[in-house]
PDB file of C-alpha atoms and ligand atoms in Angstrom:
ATOM      1  CA  MET A   1      67.441  21.522 -30.329  1.00 64.00           C
ATOM      2  CA  ILE A   2      66.401  18.264 -27.980  1.00 69.00           C
ATOM      3  CA  GLY A   3      69.647  16.407 -26.923  1.00 79.00           C
ATOM      4  CA  SER A   4      68.949  12.520 -27.334  1.00 83.00           C
ATOM      5  CA  ASP A   5      69.199  12.702 -23.642  1.00 87.00           C
ATOM      6  CA  GLU A   6      66.631  14.866 -23.065  1.00 87.00           C
ATOM      7  CA  LEU A   7      64.287  13.184 -25.330  1.00 89.00           C
ATOM      8  CA  ALA A   8      65.060   9.935 -23.668  1.00 90.00           C
ATOM      9  CA  GLU A   9      64.164  11.496 -20.286  1.00 91.00           C
ATOM     10  CA  LEU A  10      60.646  12.886 -21.569  1.00 91.00           C
ATOM     11  CA  ARG A  11      60.368   9.330 -23.194  1.00 92.00           C
ATOM     12  CA  LEU A  12      60.695   7.856 -19.433  1.00 92.00           C
ATOM     13  CA  GLU A  13      58.770  10.440 -18.402  1.00 92.00           C
ATOM     14  CA  LEU A  14      55.965  10.019 -20.693  1.00 92.00           C
ATOM     15  CA  GLU A  15      55.916   6.400 -19.745  1.00 92.00           C
ATOM     16  CA  GLN A  16      55.540   6.747 -16.297  1.00 93.00           C
ATOM     17  CA  GLN A  17      52.725   9.292 -16.497  1.00 93.00           C
ATOM     18  CA  ARG A  18      50.885   6.460 -19.192  1.00 93.00           C
ATOM     19  CA  ARG A  19      51.448   3.280 -16.496  1.00 93.00           C
ATOM     20  CA  LEU A  20      50.298   5.699 -13.762  1.00 92.00           C
ATOM     21  CA  ALA A  21      46.931   6.732 -15.674  1.00 92.00           C
ATOM     22  CA  GLU A  22      46.569   3.037 -16.716  1.00 92.00           C
ATOM     23  CA  SER A  23      46.862   2.064 -13.303  1.00 92.00           C
ATOM     24  CA  LYS A  24      44.215   4.840 -11.995  1.00 92.00           C
ATOM     25  CA  GLU A  25      42.344   3.414 -14.698  1.00 93.00           C
ATOM     26  CA  GLN A  26      42.351   0.014 -13.435  1.00 93.00           C
ATOM     27  CA  GLN A  27      41.924   1.191  -9.991  1.00 92.00           C
ATOM     28  CA  LEU A  28      38.534   2.815 -10.722  1.00 92.00           C
ATOM     29  CA  GLU A  29      37.581  -0.002 -12.872  1.00 93.00           C
ATOM     30  CA  ARG A  30      37.796  -1.905  -9.436  1.00 93.00           C
ATOM     31  CA  TYR A  31      35.941   0.424  -7.631  1.00 92.00           C
ATOM     32  CA  ALA A  32      33.229   0.302 -10.371  1.00 93.00           C
ATOM     33  CA  ALA A  33      32.949  -3.576 -10.019  1.00 93.00           C
ATOM     34  CA  ASP A  34      32.844  -3.227  -6.170  1.00 93.00           C
ATOM     35  CA  LEU A  35      30.164  -0.558  -6.249  1.00 92.00           C
ATOM     36  CA  ARG A  36      27.985  -2.801  -8.566  1.00 94.00           C
ATOM     37  CA  GLU A  37      28.484  -5.500  -6.353  1.00 94.00           C
ATOM     38  CA  VAL A  38      27.486  -3.693  -3.129  1.00 93.00           C
ATOM     39  CA  PHE A  39      24.451  -2.246  -5.478  1.00 92.00           C
ATOM     40  CA  LYS A  40      23.624  -5.795  -6.079  1.00 94.00           C
ATOM     41  CA  ALA A  41      23.606  -7.260  -2.725  1.00 95.00           C
ATOM     42  CA  GLU A  42      21.520  -4.642  -2.115  1.00 93.00           C
ATOM     43  CA  ARG A  43      19.072  -5.012  -4.221  1.00 93.00           C
ATOM     44  CA  ALA A  44      18.566  -8.561  -3.335  1.00 93.00           C
ATOM     45  CA  ARG A  45      18.600  -7.375   0.196  1.00 92.00           C
ATOM     46  CA  ALA A  46      15.511  -4.992  -0.177  1.00 89.00           C
ATOM     47  CA  GLU A  47      13.607  -7.194  -2.840  1.00 89.00           C
ATOM     48  CA  GLU A  48      14.153 -10.414   0.213  1.00 89.00           C
ATOM     49  CA  LEU A  49      12.846  -7.633   2.791  1.00 86.00           C
ATOM     50  CA  SER A  50      10.116  -6.409   0.236  1.00 84.00           C
ATOM     51  CA  GLU A  51       9.223  -9.863  -0.299  1.00 86.00           C
ATOM     52  CA  SER A  52       8.840 -10.899   3.537  1.00 86.00           C
ATOM     53  CA  TYR A  53       6.829  -7.825   3.977  1.00 85.00           C
ATOM     54  CA  VAL A  54       4.395  -8.813   1.729  1.00 85.00           C
ATOM     55  CA  ALA A  55       4.319 -12.628   2.929  1.00 87.00           C
ATOM     56  CA  THR A  56       3.719 -11.048   6.711  1.00 86.00           C
ATOM     57  CA  VAL A  57       1.016  -8.900   5.209  1.00 88.00           C
ATOM     58  CA  ARG A  58      -0.588 -11.817   3.755  1.00 85.00           C
ATOM     59  CA  ALA A  59      -0.552 -13.828   6.504  1.00 85.00           C
ATOM     60  CA  LEU A  60      -2.091 -11.048   8.782  1.00 85.00           C
ATOM     61  CA  THR A  61      -4.967 -10.462   6.383  1.00 86.00           C
ATOM     62  CA  ASN A  62      -5.719 -14.581   6.216  1.00 83.00           C
ATOM     63  CA  ALA A  63      -5.526 -14.580   9.874  1.00 81.00           C
ATOM     64  CA  VAL A  64      -8.660 -11.687   9.884  1.00 80.00           C
ATOM     65  CA  GLU A  65     -10.061 -13.375   7.137  1.00 80.00           C
ATOM     66  CA  VAL A  66     -10.513 -16.945   8.490  1.00 79.00           C
ATOM     67  CA  ARG A  67     -12.537 -15.744  11.559  1.00 76.00           C
ATOM     68  CA  ASP A  68     -14.799 -13.230   9.155  1.00 70.00           C
ATOM     69  CA  ALA A  69     -15.667 -16.730   6.915  1.00 63.00           C
ATOM     70  CA  TYR A  70     -18.982 -14.875   4.719  1.00 57.00           C
ATOM     71  CA  THR A  71     -17.007 -12.309   3.654  1.00 61.00           C
ATOM     72  CA  GLY A  72     -14.438 -14.621   1.416  1.00 65.00           C
ATOM     73  CA  LYS A  73     -11.703 -12.714  -0.237  1.00 83.00           C
ATOM     74  CA  HIS A  74     -13.012  -9.338   0.988  1.00 87.00           C
ATOM     75  CA  ALA A  75      -9.349  -7.648   1.980  1.00 90.00           C
ATOM     76  CA  GLU A  76      -7.953  -8.989  -2.037  1.00 90.00           C
ATOM     77  CA  ARG A  77     -10.980  -7.596  -3.569  1.00 93.00           C
ATOM     78  CA  VAL A  78     -11.400  -4.424  -1.572  1.00 94.00           C
ATOM     79  CA  ALA A  79      -7.830  -3.811  -2.063  1.00 95.00           C
ATOM     80  CA  ALA A  80      -7.898  -4.365  -5.809  1.00 95.00           C
ATOM     81  CA  TYR A  81     -10.910  -1.991  -6.286  1.00 97.00           C
ATOM     82  CA  GLY A  82      -9.324   0.507  -4.026  1.00 98.00           C
ATOM     83  CA  LEU A  83      -5.864   0.427  -6.032  1.00 97.00           C
ATOM     84  CA  GLU A  84      -7.550   0.914  -9.316  1.00 97.00           C
ATOM     85  CA  ILE A  85      -9.697   3.829  -8.071  1.00 98.00           C
ATOM     86  CA  THR A  86      -6.638   5.339  -6.270  1.00 98.00           C
ATOM     87  CA  THR A  87      -4.417   5.096  -9.699  1.00 98.00           C
ATOM     88  CA  ARG A  88      -7.412   7.456 -11.432  1.00 98.00           C
ATOM     89  CA  ILE A  89      -6.300   9.729  -8.817  1.00 98.00           C
ATOM     90  CA  ASP A  90      -2.968   9.709  -7.795  1.00 98.00           C
ATOM     91  CA  PRO A  91      -0.907   6.738  -9.529  1.00 98.00           C
ATOM     92  CA  ASP A  92       1.822   7.306  -7.417  1.00 98.00           C
ATOM     93  CA  LEU A  93       0.324   6.636  -4.267  1.00 98.00           C
ATOM     94  CA  ALA A  94      -1.166   3.678  -5.734  1.00 97.00           C
ATOM     95  CA  ALA A  95       2.058   2.256  -6.777  1.00 96.00           C
ATOM     96  CA  GLU A  96       3.324   2.657  -2.985  1.00 94.00           C
ATOM     97  CA  PRO A  97       3.391  -0.659  -1.275  1.00 93.00           C
ATOM     98  CA  GLN A  98       2.023   0.690   1.958  1.00 94.00           C
ATOM     99  CA  THR A  99      -1.360   1.341   0.176  1.00 96.00           C
ATOM    100  CA  GLU A 100      -1.910  -1.888  -1.173  1.00 95.00           C
ATOM    101  CA  PHE A 101      -0.565  -3.269   2.884  1.00 94.00           C
ATOM    102  CA  GLY A 102      -3.002  -0.548   4.496  1.00 96.00           C
ATOM    103  CA  PHE A 103      -5.600  -1.840   2.631  1.00 96.00           C
ATOM    104  CA  LEU A 104      -5.386  -5.346   2.977  1.00 94.00           C
ATOM    105  CA  LEU A 105      -4.939  -4.971   6.573  1.00 94.00           C
ATOM    106  CA  HIS A 106      -7.655  -2.269   7.151  1.00 95.00           C
ATOM    107  CA  ASP A 107      -9.563  -5.039   9.536  1.00 93.00           C
ATOM    108  CA  VAL A 108      -6.884  -6.706  11.191  1.00 92.00           C
ATOM    109  CA  GLY A 109      -7.890  -4.936  14.275  1.00 93.00           C
ATOM    110  CA  LYS A 110     -10.726  -7.046  14.178  1.00 91.00           C
ATOM    111  CA  VAL A 111      -8.467 -10.059  15.486  1.00 88.00           C
ATOM    112  CA  ALA A 112      -8.947  -8.676  18.889  1.00 90.00           C
ATOM    113  CA  ILE A 113     -12.953  -8.452  18.609  1.00 90.00           C
ATOM    114  CA  PRO A 114     -14.785 -11.277  20.632  1.00 89.00           C
ATOM    115  CA  ASP A 115     -16.352 -13.741  18.435  1.00 86.00           C
ATOM    116  CA  GLY A 116     -19.702 -13.115  19.839  1.00 88.00           C
ATOM    117  CA  ILE A 117     -19.619  -9.837  18.672  1.00 88.00           C
ATOM    118  CA  LEU A 118     -17.949 -10.465  15.303  1.00 85.00           C
ATOM    119  CA  HIS A 119     -20.345 -12.985  14.090  1.00 82.00           C
ATOM    120  CA  LYS A 120     -23.451 -10.942  15.450  1.00 82.00           C
ATOM    121  CA  PRO A 121     -26.076 -10.119  12.826  1.00 77.00           C
ATOM    122  CA  TYR A 122     -26.658  -6.409  13.279  1.00 74.00           C
ATOM    123  CA  PRO A 123     -28.258  -3.967  15.120  1.00 84.00           C
ATOM    124  CA  LEU A 124     -25.380  -4.475  17.901  1.00 88.00           C
ATOM    125  CA  SER A 125     -25.916  -3.086  21.247  1.00 92.00           C
ATOM    126  CA  GLU A 126     -24.614   0.320  21.891  1.00 93.00           C
ATOM    127  CA  GLU A 127     -21.785  -1.216  24.144  1.00 93.00           C
ATOM    128  CA  GLU A 128     -21.281  -3.865  21.333  1.00 93.00           C
ATOM    129  CA  GLU A 129     -21.005  -1.243  18.490  1.00 93.00           C
ATOM    130  CA  ARG A 130     -18.360   0.705  20.782  1.00 94.00           C
ATOM    131  CA  LEU A 131     -16.246  -2.430  20.573  1.00 94.00           C
ATOM    132  CA  MET A 132     -16.332  -2.765  17.204  1.00 94.00           C
ATOM    133  CA  ARG A 133     -15.516   0.452  16.492  1.00 96.00           C
ATOM    134  CA  ARG A 134     -12.625   0.185  18.621  1.00 96.00           C
ATOM    135  CA  HIS A 135     -11.059  -1.988  15.586  1.00 95.00           C
ATOM    136  CA  VAL A 136      -9.519   0.628  13.531  1.00 97.00           C
ATOM    137  CA  LEU A 137      -7.717   2.309  16.905  1.00 97.00           C
ATOM    138  CA  ILE A 138      -6.408  -1.584  17.503  1.00 96.00           C
ATOM    139  CA  GLY A 139      -5.272  -2.327  14.457  1.00 95.00           C
ATOM    140  CA  TRP A 140      -3.547   1.303  13.962  1.00 96.00           C
ATOM    141  CA  GLU A 141      -1.700   0.010  17.253  1.00 95.00           C
ATOM    142  CA  ILE A 142      -0.495  -3.027  15.904  1.00 92.00           C
ATOM    143  CA  LEU A 143       0.919  -1.855  13.160  1.00 92.00           C
ATOM    144  CA  SER A 144       2.115   1.720  13.821  1.00 90.00           C
ATOM    145  CA  GLY A 145       5.137   0.210  15.608  1.00 84.00           C
ATOM    146  CA  ILE A 146       6.369  -2.089  12.852  1.00 87.00           C
ATOM    147  CA  PRO A 147       8.956   0.373  10.492  1.00 82.00           C
ATOM    148  CA  PHE A 148       7.728   0.632   7.111  1.00 82.00           C
ATOM    149  CA  LEU A 149       3.831   0.406   7.559  1.00 91.00           C
ATOM    150  CA  GLU A 150       3.534   4.076   8.825  1.00 92.00           C
ATOM    151  CA  GLN A 151       1.411   4.807   6.274  1.00 94.00           C
ATOM    152  CA  ALA A 152      -0.333   1.488   6.140  1.00 96.00           C
ATOM    153  CA  ALA A 153      -1.488   2.576   9.940  1.00 97.00           C
ATOM    154  CA  THR A 154      -2.450   5.676   9.135  1.00 97.00           C
ATOM    155  CA  ILE A 155      -5.126   3.855   6.166  1.00 98.00           C
ATOM    156  CA  VAL A 156      -6.365   1.295   9.387  1.00 98.00           C
ATOM    157  CA  ARG A 157      -6.650   4.031  11.507  1.00 98.00           C
ATOM    158  CA  SER A 158      -8.977   6.418   9.311  1.00 98.00           C
ATOM    159  CA  HIS A 159     -10.933   3.655   7.085  1.00 98.00           C
ATOM    160  CA  HIS A 160     -14.066   4.676   8.581  1.00 98.00           C
ATOM    161  CA  GLU A 161     -14.035   8.363   8.574  1.00 98.00           C
ATOM    162  CA  ARG A 162     -16.535  10.205   6.782  1.00 98.00           C
ATOM    163  CA  TRP A 163     -16.254  12.644   4.229  1.00 98.00           C
ATOM    164  CA  ASP A 164     -18.678  14.864   6.269  1.00 98.00           C
ATOM    165  CA  GLY A 165     -16.825  14.649   9.665  1.00 98.00           C
ATOM    166  CA  LEU A 166     -19.802  11.633  11.069  1.00 98.00           C
ATOM    167  CA  GLY A 167     -17.085   8.998  10.832  1.00 98.00           C
ATOM    168  CA  TYR A 168     -15.030   7.641  13.638  1.00 97.00           C
ATOM    169  CA  PRO A 169     -12.596   7.359  15.454  1.00 98.00           C
ATOM    170  CA  ASP A 170     -11.105  11.039  15.167  1.00 98.00           C
ATOM    171  CA  GLY A 171     -14.136  12.662  13.403  1.00 98.00           C
ATOM    172  CA  LEU A 172     -11.561  13.701  10.666  1.00 98.00           C
ATOM    173  CA  LYS A 173     -13.382  15.607   7.639  1.00 98.00           C
ATOM    174  CA  GLY A 174     -12.815  16.197   3.931  1.00 98.00           C
ATOM    175  CA  GLU A 175      -9.169  16.407   3.026  1.00 98.00           C
ATOM    176  CA  GLU A 176      -8.281  15.715   6.442  1.00 98.00           C
ATOM    177  CA  ILE A 177      -8.830  12.268   5.807  1.00 98.00           C
ATOM    178  CA  PRO A 178      -5.524  10.598   3.955  1.00 98.00           C
ATOM    179  CA  LEU A 179      -6.610  10.324   0.374  1.00 98.00           C
ATOM    180  CA  ALA A 180      -5.986   6.498   0.716  1.00 98.00           C
ATOM    181  CA  ALA A 181      -8.612   6.029   3.316  1.00 98.00           C
ATOM    182  CA  ARG A 182     -10.696   7.996   1.167  1.00 98.00           C
ATOM    183  CA  ALA A 183     -10.549   5.725  -1.586  1.00 98.00           C
ATOM    184  CA  PHE A 184     -10.473   2.775   0.432  1.00 98.00           C
ATOM    185  CA  ALA A 185     -14.175   3.796   1.808  1.00 98.00           C
ATOM    186  CA  VAL A 186     -15.370   3.909  -1.553  1.00 98.00           C
ATOM    187  CA  ALA A 187     -13.866   0.477  -2.420  1.00 98.00           C
ATOM    188  CA  ASP A 188     -15.030  -1.218   0.824  1.00 96.00           C
ATOM    189  CA  ALA A 189     -18.940  -0.203   0.412  1.00 97.00           C
ATOM    190  CA  LEU A 190     -18.122  -1.289  -3.401  1.00 97.00           C
ATOM    191  CA  ASP A 191     -17.524  -4.769  -2.071  1.00 95.00           C
ATOM    192  CA  ALA A 192     -19.988  -4.641   0.649  1.00 93.00           C
ATOM    193  CA  ILE A 193     -22.973  -3.722  -1.531  1.00 95.00           C
ATOM    194  CA  THR A 194     -21.922  -6.596  -4.381  1.00 94.00           C
ATOM    195  CA  THR A 195     -21.515  -9.327  -1.680  1.00 90.00           C
ATOM    196  CA  SER A 196     -24.220 -11.273  -0.235  1.00 86.00           C
ATOM    197  CA  ARG A 197     -24.739 -11.543   3.227  1.00 81.00           C
ATOM    198  CA  PRO A 198     -26.569 -13.618   5.159  1.00 76.00           C
ATOM    199  CA  TYR A 199     -29.441 -11.391   5.906  1.00 78.00           C
ATOM    200  CA  ARG A 200     -29.384 -10.367   2.193  1.00 85.00           C
ATOM    201  CA  PRO A 201     -28.580 -11.016  -1.151  1.00 88.00           C
ATOM    202  CA  ALA A 202     -25.657  -9.345  -3.059  1.00 90.00           C
ATOM    203  CA  ALA A 203     -26.596  -6.297  -5.047  1.00 92.00           C
ATOM    204  CA  SER A 204     -25.943  -5.292  -8.844  1.00 94.00           C
ATOM    205  CA  LEU A 205     -22.631  -2.961  -9.446  1.00 95.00           C
ATOM    206  CA  ALA A 206     -25.094  -0.780 -11.169  1.00 96.00           C
ATOM    207  CA  GLU A 207     -27.084  -0.783  -7.559  1.00 96.00           C
ATOM    208  CA  ALA A 208     -24.190  -0.146  -5.896  1.00 97.00           C
ATOM    209  CA  ARG A 209     -22.780   2.664  -8.193  1.00 97.00           C
ATOM    210  CA  MET A 210     -26.097   4.366  -7.537  1.00 97.00           C
ATOM    211  CA  SER A 211     -25.981   4.258  -3.738  1.00 96.00           C
ATOM    212  CA  ILE A 212     -22.420   5.315  -3.827  1.00 98.00           C
ATOM    213  CA  CYS A 213     -23.379   8.293  -5.987  1.00 98.00           C
ATOM    214  CA  ALA A 214     -26.203   9.503  -3.493  1.00 98.00           C
ATOM    215  CA  ALA A 215     -23.555   9.242  -0.715  1.00 98.00           C
ATOM    216  CA  ALA A 216     -21.185  11.662  -2.319  1.00 98.00           C
ATOM    217  CA  GLY A 217     -20.263  14.524  -0.677  1.00 97.00           C
ATOM    218  CA  THR A 218     -21.806  13.110   3.034  1.00 98.00           C
ATOM    219  CA  GLN A 219     -20.041  10.055   3.391  1.00 98.00           C
ATOM    220  CA  PHE A 220     -17.614   9.778   0.393  1.00 98.00           C
ATOM    221  CA  ASP A 221     -15.133  12.167  -1.367  1.00 98.00           C
ATOM    222  CA  PRO A 222     -16.968  13.159  -4.402  1.00 98.00           C
ATOM    223  CA  ARG A 223     -13.678  13.062  -6.567  1.00 98.00           C
ATOM    224  CA  VAL A 224     -12.872   9.808  -5.761  1.00 98.00           C
ATOM    225  CA  VAL A 225     -16.472   8.817  -6.136  1.00 98.00           C
ATOM    226  CA  GLN A 226     -15.859  10.500  -9.984  1.00 98.00           C
ATOM    227  CA  ALA A 227     -12.900   7.963  -9.853  1.00 98.00           C
ATOM    228  CA  LEU A 228     -15.144   4.972  -9.415  1.00 98.00           C
ATOM    229  CA  ASP A 229     -17.737   6.541 -11.748  1.00 97.00           C
ATOM    230  CA  SER A 230     -15.015   6.512 -14.548  1.00 97.00           C
ATOM    231  CA  THR A 231     -14.205   3.053 -14.113  1.00 97.00           C
ATOM    232  CA  PRO A 232     -15.702   0.383 -16.649  1.00 96.00           C
ATOM    233  CA  ASP A 233     -17.794  -2.135 -15.189  1.00 95.00           C
ATOM    234  CA  ALA A 234     -15.559  -4.679 -17.080  1.00 95.00           C
ATOM    235  CA  ILE A 235     -12.382  -3.564 -15.202  1.00 96.00           C
ATOM    236  CA  LEU A 236     -14.569  -4.043 -11.853  1.00 95.00           C
ATOM    237  CA  GLU A 237     -15.669  -7.368 -12.894  1.00 94.00           C
ATOM    238  CA  ARG A 238     -12.146  -8.710 -13.530  1.00 94.00           C
ATOM    239  CA  LEU A 239     -11.142  -7.606 -10.423  1.00 94.00           C
ATOM    240  CA  ARG A 240     -13.527  -9.436  -8.541  1.00 90.00           C
ATOM    241  CA  SER A 241     -13.161 -12.395 -10.056  1.00 87.00           C
ATOM    242  CA  GLY A 242      -9.174 -12.013  -9.133  1.00 78.00           C
ATOM    243  CA  LEU A 243      -8.375 -11.708 -12.523  1.00 52.00           C
ATOM    244  CA  GLY A 244      -6.987  -8.352 -12.580  1.00 47.00           C
TER     245      GLY A 244
HETATM  246 FE1  LIG B 301     -13.312  -1.743   9.343  1.00 73.36          FE
END
């Protein structure tokens, strides 16, 4: 038999435990609320940071484009083509903001190329060509010091490499070339061929596809050419007109 004193003591103890549990629960709720606030603030900060990166990248891209007037919105078109092609090979890589940044900023190094060379119609002299080719390393130098743009910098550095190893600046071959740079090279060719220049009219999409296919395995990664092949004309046309 439990005496009434013992019963009262037990009740008291139970009540104390209940209060303790209640206060622990409240404390946990407070922690959870604090954490939610911290996460919310962190997310807002990350978004702000990423928006400021996008704005900076766009500003830099425009700085290059205004000097290269005849190519119009080349960087944006080529980035759109490049992302479409990359998505068909490696969707995760395409979703990384740095991939788009690298595409948009591929020619940022041209800010250091004198107007006389930048605007001169081909062919360039050997010395002019040597200077022009420096834009990949200059671009890489500009970006590689910026945190969060290291991968974009490697795309900028490698965007004129060729699958057969005959490109520049490092003469990388095959899969030594970062995949994003291999995809970019095809996108760049597609845009160059289908855009009119002072010395030649724009070619059709079909003609562009043919000349790019002909360079699969030499200038371009065959897998990337295949990815372009599997992209319908309608998608490319939509990207070109900026509706993509
Ligand atoms: Fe370039």
